[in-house]
PDB file of C-alpha atoms in Angstrom:
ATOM      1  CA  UNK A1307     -43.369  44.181 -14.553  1.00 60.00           C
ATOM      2  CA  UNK A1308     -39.637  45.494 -13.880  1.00 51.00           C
ATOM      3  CA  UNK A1309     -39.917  44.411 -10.581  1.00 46.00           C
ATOM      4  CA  UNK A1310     -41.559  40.707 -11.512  1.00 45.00           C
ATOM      5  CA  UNK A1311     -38.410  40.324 -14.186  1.00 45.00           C
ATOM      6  CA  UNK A1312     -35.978  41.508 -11.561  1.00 40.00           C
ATOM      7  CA  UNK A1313     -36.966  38.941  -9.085  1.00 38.00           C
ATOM      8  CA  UNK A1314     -37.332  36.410 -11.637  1.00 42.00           C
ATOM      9  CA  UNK A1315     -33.729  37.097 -12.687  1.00 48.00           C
ATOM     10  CA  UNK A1316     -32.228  37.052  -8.980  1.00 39.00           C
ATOM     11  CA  UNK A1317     -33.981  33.351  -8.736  1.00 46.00           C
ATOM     12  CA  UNK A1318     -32.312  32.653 -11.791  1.00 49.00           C
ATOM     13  CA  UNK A1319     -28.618  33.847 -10.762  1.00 43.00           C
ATOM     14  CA  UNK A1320     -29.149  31.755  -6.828  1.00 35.00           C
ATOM     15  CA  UNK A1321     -30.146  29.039  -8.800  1.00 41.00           C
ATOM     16  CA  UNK A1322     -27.059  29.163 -11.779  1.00 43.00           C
ATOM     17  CA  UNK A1323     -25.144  29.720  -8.461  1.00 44.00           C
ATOM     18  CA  UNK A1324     -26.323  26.336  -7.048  1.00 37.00           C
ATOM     19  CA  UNK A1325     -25.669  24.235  -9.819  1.00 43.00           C
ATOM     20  CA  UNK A1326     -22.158  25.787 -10.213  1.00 39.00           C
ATOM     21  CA  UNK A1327     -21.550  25.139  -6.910  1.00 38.00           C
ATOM     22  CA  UNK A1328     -23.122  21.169  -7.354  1.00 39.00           C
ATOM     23  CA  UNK A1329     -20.743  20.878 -10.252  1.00 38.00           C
ATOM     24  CA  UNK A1330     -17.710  21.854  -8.803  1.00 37.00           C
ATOM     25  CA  UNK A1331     -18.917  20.117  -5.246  1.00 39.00           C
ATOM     26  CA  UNK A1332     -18.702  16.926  -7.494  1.00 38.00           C
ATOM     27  CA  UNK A1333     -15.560  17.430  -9.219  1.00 36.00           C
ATOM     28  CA  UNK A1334     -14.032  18.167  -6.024  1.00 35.00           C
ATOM     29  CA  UNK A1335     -15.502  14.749  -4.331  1.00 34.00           C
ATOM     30  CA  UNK A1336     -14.108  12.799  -7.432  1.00 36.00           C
ATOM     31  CA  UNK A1337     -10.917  14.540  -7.515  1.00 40.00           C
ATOM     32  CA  UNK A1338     -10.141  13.487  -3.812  1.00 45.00           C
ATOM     33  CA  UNK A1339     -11.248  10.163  -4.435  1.00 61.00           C
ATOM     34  CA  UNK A1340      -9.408   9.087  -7.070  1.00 77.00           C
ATOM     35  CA  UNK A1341      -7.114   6.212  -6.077  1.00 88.00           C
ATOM     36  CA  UNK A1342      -3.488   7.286  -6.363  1.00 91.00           C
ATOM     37  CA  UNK A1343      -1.423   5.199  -8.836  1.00 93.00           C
ATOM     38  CA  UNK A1344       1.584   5.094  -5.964  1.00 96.00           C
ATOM     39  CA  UNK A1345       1.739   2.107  -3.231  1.00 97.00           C
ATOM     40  CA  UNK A1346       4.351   1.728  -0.122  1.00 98.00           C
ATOM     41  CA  UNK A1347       4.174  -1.672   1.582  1.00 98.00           C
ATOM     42  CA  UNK A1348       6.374  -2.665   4.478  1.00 97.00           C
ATOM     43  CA  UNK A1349       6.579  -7.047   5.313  1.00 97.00           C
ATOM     44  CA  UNK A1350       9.581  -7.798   6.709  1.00 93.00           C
ATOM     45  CA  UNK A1351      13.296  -7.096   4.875  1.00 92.00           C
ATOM     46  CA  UNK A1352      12.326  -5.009   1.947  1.00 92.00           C
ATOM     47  CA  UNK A1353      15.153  -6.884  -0.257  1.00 91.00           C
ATOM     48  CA  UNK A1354      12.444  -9.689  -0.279  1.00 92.00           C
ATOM     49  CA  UNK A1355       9.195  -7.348  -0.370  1.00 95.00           C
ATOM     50  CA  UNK A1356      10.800  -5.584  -3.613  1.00 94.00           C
ATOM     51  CA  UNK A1357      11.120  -8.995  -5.411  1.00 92.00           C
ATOM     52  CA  UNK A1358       8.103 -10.413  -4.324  1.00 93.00           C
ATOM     53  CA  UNK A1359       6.092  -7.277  -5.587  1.00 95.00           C
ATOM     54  CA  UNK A1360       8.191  -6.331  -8.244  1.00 92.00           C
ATOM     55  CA  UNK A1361       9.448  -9.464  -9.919  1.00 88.00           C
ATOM     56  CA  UNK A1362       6.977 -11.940  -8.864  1.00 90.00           C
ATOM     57  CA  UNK A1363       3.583  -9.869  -8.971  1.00 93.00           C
ATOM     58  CA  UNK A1364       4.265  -7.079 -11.243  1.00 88.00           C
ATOM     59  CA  UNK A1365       7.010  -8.646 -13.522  1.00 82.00           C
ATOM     60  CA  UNK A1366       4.437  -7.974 -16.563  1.00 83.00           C
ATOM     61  CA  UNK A1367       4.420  -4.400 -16.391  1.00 89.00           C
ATOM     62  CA  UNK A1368       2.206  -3.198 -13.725  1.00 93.00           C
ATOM     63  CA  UNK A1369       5.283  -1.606 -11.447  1.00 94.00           C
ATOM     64  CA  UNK A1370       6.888   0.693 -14.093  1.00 93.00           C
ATOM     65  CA  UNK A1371       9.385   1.571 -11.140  1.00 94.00           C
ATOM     66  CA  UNK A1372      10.225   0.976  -7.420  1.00 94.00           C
ATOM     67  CA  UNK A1373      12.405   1.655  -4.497  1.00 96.00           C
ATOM     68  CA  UNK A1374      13.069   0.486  -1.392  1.00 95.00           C
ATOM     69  CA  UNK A1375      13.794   2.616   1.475  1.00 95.00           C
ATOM     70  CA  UNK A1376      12.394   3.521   4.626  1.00 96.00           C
ATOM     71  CA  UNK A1377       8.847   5.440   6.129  1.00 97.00           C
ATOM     72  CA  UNK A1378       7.259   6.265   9.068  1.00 95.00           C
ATOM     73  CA  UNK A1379       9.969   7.924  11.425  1.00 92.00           C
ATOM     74  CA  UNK A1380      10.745  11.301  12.082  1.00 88.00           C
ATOM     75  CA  UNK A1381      14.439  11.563  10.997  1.00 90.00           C
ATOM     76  CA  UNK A1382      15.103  12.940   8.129  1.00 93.00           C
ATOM     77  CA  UNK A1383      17.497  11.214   5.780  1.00 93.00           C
ATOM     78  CA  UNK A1384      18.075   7.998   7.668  1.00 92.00           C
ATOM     79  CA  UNK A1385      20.515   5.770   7.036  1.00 91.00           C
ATOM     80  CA  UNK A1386      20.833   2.096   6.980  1.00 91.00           C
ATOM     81  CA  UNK A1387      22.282   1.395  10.340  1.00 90.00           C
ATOM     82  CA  UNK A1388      20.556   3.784  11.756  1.00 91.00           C
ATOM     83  CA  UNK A1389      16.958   1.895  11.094  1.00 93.00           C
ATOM     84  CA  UNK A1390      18.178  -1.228  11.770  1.00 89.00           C
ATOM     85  CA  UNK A1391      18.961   0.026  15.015  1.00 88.00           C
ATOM     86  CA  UNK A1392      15.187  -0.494  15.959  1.00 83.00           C
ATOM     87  CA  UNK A1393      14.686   2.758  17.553  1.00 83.00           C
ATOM     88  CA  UNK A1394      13.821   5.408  14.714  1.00 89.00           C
ATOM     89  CA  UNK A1395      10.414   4.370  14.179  1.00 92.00           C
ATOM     90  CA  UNK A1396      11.219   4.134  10.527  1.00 95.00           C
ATOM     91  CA  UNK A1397      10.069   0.652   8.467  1.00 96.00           C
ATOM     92  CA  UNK A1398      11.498  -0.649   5.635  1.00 96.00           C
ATOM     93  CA  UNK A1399       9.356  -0.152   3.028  1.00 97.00           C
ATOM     94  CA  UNK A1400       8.658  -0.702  -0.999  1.00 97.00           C
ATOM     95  CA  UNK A1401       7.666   2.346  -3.246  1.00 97.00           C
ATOM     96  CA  UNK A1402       6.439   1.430  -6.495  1.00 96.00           C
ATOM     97  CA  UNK A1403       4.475   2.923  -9.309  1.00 95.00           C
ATOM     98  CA  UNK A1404       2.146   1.388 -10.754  1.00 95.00           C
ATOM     99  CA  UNK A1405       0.113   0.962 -14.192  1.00 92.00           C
ATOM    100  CA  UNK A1406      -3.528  -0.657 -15.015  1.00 88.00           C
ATOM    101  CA  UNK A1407      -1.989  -2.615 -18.615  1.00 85.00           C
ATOM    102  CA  UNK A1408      -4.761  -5.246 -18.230  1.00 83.00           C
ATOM    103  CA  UNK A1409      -7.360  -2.276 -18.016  1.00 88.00           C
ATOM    104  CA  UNK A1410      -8.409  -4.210 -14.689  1.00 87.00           C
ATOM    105  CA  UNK A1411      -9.237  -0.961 -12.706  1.00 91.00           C
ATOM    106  CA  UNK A1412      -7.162   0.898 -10.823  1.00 93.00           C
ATOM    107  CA  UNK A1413      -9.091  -0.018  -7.888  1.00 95.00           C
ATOM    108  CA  UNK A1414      -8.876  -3.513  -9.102  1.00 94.00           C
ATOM    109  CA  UNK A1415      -5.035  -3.508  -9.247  1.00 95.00           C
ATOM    110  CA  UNK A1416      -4.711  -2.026  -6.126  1.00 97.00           C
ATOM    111  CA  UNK A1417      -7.028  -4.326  -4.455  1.00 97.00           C
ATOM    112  CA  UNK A1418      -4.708  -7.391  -6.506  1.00 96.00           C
ATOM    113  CA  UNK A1419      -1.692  -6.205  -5.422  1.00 97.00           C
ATOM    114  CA  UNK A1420      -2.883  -5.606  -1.349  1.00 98.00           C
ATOM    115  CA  UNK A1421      -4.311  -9.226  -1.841  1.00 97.00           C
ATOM    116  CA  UNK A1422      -0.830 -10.228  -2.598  1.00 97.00           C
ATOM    117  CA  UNK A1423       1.173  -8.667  -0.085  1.00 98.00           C
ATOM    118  CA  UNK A1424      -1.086 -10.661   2.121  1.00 98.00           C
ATOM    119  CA  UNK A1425       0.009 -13.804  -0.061  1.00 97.00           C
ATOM    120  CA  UNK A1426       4.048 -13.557   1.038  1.00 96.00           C
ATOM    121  CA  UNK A1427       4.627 -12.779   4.725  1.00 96.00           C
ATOM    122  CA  UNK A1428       3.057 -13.163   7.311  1.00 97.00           C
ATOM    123  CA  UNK A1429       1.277 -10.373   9.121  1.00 97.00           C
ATOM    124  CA  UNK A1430       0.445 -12.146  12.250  1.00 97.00           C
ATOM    125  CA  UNK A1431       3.687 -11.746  13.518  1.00 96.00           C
ATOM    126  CA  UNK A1432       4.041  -8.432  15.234  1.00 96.00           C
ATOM    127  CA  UNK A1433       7.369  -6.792  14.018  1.00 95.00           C
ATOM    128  CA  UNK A1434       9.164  -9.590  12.843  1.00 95.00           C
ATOM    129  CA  UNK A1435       9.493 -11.572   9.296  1.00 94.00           C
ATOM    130  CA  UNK A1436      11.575 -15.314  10.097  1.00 90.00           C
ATOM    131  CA  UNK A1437      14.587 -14.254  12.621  1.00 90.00           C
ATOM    132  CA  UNK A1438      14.435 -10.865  10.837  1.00 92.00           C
ATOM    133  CA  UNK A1439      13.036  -8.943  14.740  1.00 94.00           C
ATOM    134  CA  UNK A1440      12.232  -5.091  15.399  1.00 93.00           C
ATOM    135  CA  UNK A1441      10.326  -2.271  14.325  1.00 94.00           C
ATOM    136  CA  UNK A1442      11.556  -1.583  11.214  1.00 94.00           C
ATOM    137  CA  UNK A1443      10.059  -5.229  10.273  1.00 95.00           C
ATOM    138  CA  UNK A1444       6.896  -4.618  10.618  1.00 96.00           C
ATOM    139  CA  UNK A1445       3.526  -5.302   8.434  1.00 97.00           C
ATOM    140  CA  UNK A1446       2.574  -1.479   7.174  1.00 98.00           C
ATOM    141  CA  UNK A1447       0.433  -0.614   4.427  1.00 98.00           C
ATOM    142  CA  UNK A1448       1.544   3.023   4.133  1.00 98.00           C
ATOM    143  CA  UNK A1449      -1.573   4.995   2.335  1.00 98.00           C
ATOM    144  CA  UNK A1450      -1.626   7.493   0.090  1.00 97.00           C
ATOM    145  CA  UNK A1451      -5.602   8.726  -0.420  1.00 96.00           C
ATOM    146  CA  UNK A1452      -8.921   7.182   1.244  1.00 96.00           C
ATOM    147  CA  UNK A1453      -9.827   5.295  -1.842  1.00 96.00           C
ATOM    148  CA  UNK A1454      -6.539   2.786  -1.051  1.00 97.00           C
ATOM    149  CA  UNK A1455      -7.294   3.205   2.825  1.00 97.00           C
ATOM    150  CA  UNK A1456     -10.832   1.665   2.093  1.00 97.00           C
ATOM    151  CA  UNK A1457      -9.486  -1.273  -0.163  1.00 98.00           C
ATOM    152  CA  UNK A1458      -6.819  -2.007   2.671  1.00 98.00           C
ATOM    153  CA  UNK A1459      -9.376  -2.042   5.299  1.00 98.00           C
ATOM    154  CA  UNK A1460     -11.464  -4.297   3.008  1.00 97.00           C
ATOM    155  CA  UNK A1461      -8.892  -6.702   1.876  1.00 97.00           C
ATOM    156  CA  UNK A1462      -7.697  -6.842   5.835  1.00 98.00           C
ATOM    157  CA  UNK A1463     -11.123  -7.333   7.036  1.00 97.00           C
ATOM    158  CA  UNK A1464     -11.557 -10.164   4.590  1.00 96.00           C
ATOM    159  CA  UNK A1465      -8.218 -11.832   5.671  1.00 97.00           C
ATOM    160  CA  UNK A1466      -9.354 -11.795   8.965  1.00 96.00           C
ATOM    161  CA  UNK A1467     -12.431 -13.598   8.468  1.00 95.00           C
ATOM    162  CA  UNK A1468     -10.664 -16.304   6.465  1.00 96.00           C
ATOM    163  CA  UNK A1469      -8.513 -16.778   9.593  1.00 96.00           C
ATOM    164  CA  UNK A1470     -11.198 -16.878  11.920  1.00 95.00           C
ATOM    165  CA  UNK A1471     -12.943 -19.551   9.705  1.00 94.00           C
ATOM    166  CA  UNK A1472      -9.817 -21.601   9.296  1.00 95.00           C
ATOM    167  CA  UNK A1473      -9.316 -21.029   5.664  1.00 96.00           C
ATOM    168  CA  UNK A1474      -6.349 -19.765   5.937  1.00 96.00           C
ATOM    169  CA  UNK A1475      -3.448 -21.803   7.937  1.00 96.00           C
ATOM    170  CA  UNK A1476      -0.339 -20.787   6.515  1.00 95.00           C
ATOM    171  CA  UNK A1477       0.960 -18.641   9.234  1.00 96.00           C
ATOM    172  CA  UNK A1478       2.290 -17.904  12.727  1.00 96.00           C
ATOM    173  CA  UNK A1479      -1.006 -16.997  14.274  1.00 95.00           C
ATOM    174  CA  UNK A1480      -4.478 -15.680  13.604  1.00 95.00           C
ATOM    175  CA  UNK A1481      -4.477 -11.626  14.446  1.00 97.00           C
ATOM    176  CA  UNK A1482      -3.659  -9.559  11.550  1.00 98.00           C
ATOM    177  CA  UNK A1483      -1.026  -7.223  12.649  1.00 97.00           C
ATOM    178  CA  UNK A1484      -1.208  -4.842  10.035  1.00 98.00           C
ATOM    179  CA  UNK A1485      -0.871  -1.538  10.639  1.00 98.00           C
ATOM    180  CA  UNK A1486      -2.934   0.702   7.815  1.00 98.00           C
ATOM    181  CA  UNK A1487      -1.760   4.478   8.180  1.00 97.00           C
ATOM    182  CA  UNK A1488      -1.300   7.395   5.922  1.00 97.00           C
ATOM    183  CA  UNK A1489       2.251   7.595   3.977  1.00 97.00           C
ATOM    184  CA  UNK A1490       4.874  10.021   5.184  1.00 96.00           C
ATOM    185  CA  UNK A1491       7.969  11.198   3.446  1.00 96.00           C
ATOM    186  CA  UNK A1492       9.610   8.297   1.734  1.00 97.00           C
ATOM    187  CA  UNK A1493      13.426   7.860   1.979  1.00 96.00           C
ATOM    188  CA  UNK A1494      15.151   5.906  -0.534  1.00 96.00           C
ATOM    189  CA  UNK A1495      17.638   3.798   0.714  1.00 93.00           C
ATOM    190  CA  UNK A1496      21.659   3.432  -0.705  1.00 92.00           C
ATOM    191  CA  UNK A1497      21.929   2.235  -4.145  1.00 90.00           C
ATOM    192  CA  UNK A1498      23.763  -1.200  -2.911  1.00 88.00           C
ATOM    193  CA  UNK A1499      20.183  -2.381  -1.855  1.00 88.00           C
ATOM    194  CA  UNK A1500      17.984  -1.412  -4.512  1.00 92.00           C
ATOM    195  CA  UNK A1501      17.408  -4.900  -6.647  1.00 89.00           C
ATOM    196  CA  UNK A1502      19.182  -6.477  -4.069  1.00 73.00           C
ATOM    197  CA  UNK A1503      18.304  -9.966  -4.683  1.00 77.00           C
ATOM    198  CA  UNK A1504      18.481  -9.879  -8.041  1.00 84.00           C
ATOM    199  CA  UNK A1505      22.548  -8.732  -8.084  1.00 88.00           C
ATOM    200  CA  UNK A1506      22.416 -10.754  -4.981  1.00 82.00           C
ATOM    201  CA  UNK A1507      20.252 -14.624  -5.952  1.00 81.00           C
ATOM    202  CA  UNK A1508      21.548 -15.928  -2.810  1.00 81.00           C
ATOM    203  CA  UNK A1509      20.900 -13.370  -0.358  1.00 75.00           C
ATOM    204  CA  UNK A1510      18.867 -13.587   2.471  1.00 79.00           C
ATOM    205  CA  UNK A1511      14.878 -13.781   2.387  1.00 84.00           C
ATOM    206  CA  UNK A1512      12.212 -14.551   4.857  1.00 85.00           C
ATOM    207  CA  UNK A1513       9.648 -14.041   2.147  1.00 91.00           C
ATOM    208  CA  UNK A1514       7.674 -17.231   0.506  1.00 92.00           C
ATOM    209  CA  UNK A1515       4.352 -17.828  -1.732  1.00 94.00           C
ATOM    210  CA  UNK A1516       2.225 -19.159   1.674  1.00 95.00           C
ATOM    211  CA  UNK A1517      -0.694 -19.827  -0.716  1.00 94.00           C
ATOM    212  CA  UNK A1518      -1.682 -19.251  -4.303  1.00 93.00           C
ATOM    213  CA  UNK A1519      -5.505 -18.545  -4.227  1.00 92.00           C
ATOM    214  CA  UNK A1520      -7.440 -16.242  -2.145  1.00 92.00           C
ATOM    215  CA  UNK A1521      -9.866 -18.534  -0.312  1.00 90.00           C
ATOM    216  CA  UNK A1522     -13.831 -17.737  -0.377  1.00 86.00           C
ATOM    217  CA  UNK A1523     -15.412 -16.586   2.795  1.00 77.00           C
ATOM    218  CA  UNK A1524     -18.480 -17.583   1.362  1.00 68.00           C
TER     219      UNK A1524
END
């Protein structure tokens, strides 16, 4: 009888073990795919990108901040005119935060706001925005968990196809040039160029609205 009770009990601790270890398995699985509230696009000049994004798209509340600045290189600290040299392997880039205030989804928002970045440059032309030429002008969407590098993928897939069906005609070419890779230290550029365009109306932009509705494939 002892012996029956302790084997019973032994059965008993593997299998409280087990569904410990299935609890915290899942926790762990949804932790790491939950879809981080942070985006960094590159398309083009970012004086353009940040009022696309942030005054066009998420003008009702859904970037509660942002920053332009640069990504991707491996100097630290860069400056200005030392991107725009071409050679640092740095991109200008957008950093916003974001916030769900039409309880859309966070995936949802994400997924709207990719969509959109789509919407205002072109990302057929490789490194280059207008007359605005090099590396640090190219189409990046800078990733920050798998959850946004599976909506990317998705939403670049999907662009593709409209291209390849002719849905789509408002740009240079028909190859998405898009680079999807994971984010990177972000460095925030100098003051003067954050909000640019709006202390600055009648600066330069390369940016426009090429269409209004996402086409469907179907």
């Amino acid at each position: 009888g002892t012996k029956m009770a302790l084997v019973i009990s032994i059965r008993s601790l593997i299998l409280l073990q087990l569904l410990i270890s299935s609890v915290t398995g899942d926790a762990e699985c949804s932790n790491n795919d939950a879809l981080t509230m942070r985006a960094t696009l590159a398309a083009g000049c970012y004086w353009g990108t940040e009022a696309f994004i942030t005054r066009q798209w998420g003008g009702n509340g859904r970037v509660t901040s942002s920053s332009v600045g640069f990504m991707g290189g491996s100097e630290p600290n860069p400056t200005y005119s030392f991107v725009r040299a071409g050679n640092s392997g740095h991109v200008e880039v957008l950093d916003v935060e974001l916030a769900d205030v039409a309880d859309e989804g966070n995936e949802a928002l994400f997924e709207n706001l990719i969509r959109y970045f789509f919407q205002f440059h072109d990302p057929t032309t490789l490194n280059r925005q207008g007359d605005d030429v090099g590396t640090q002008y190219a189409s990046v969407i800078f990733v920050h968990d798998e959850v946004q590098r599976r909506i990317a993928t998705k939403v670049k897939n999907e662009l593709s196809a409209l291209l390849s069906a002719g849905l789509i005609t408002a740009y240079t070419g028909t190859d998405v040039t898009t680079a999807i890779v994971d984010a990177s230290t972000f460095y925030s550029a100098h003051d003067a160029h954050q909000d640019y365009l709006f202390k600055n109306p009648d600066g330069e932009c390369n940016h426009e609205l090429r269409f209004n509705d996402w086409p469907s494939i179907s």
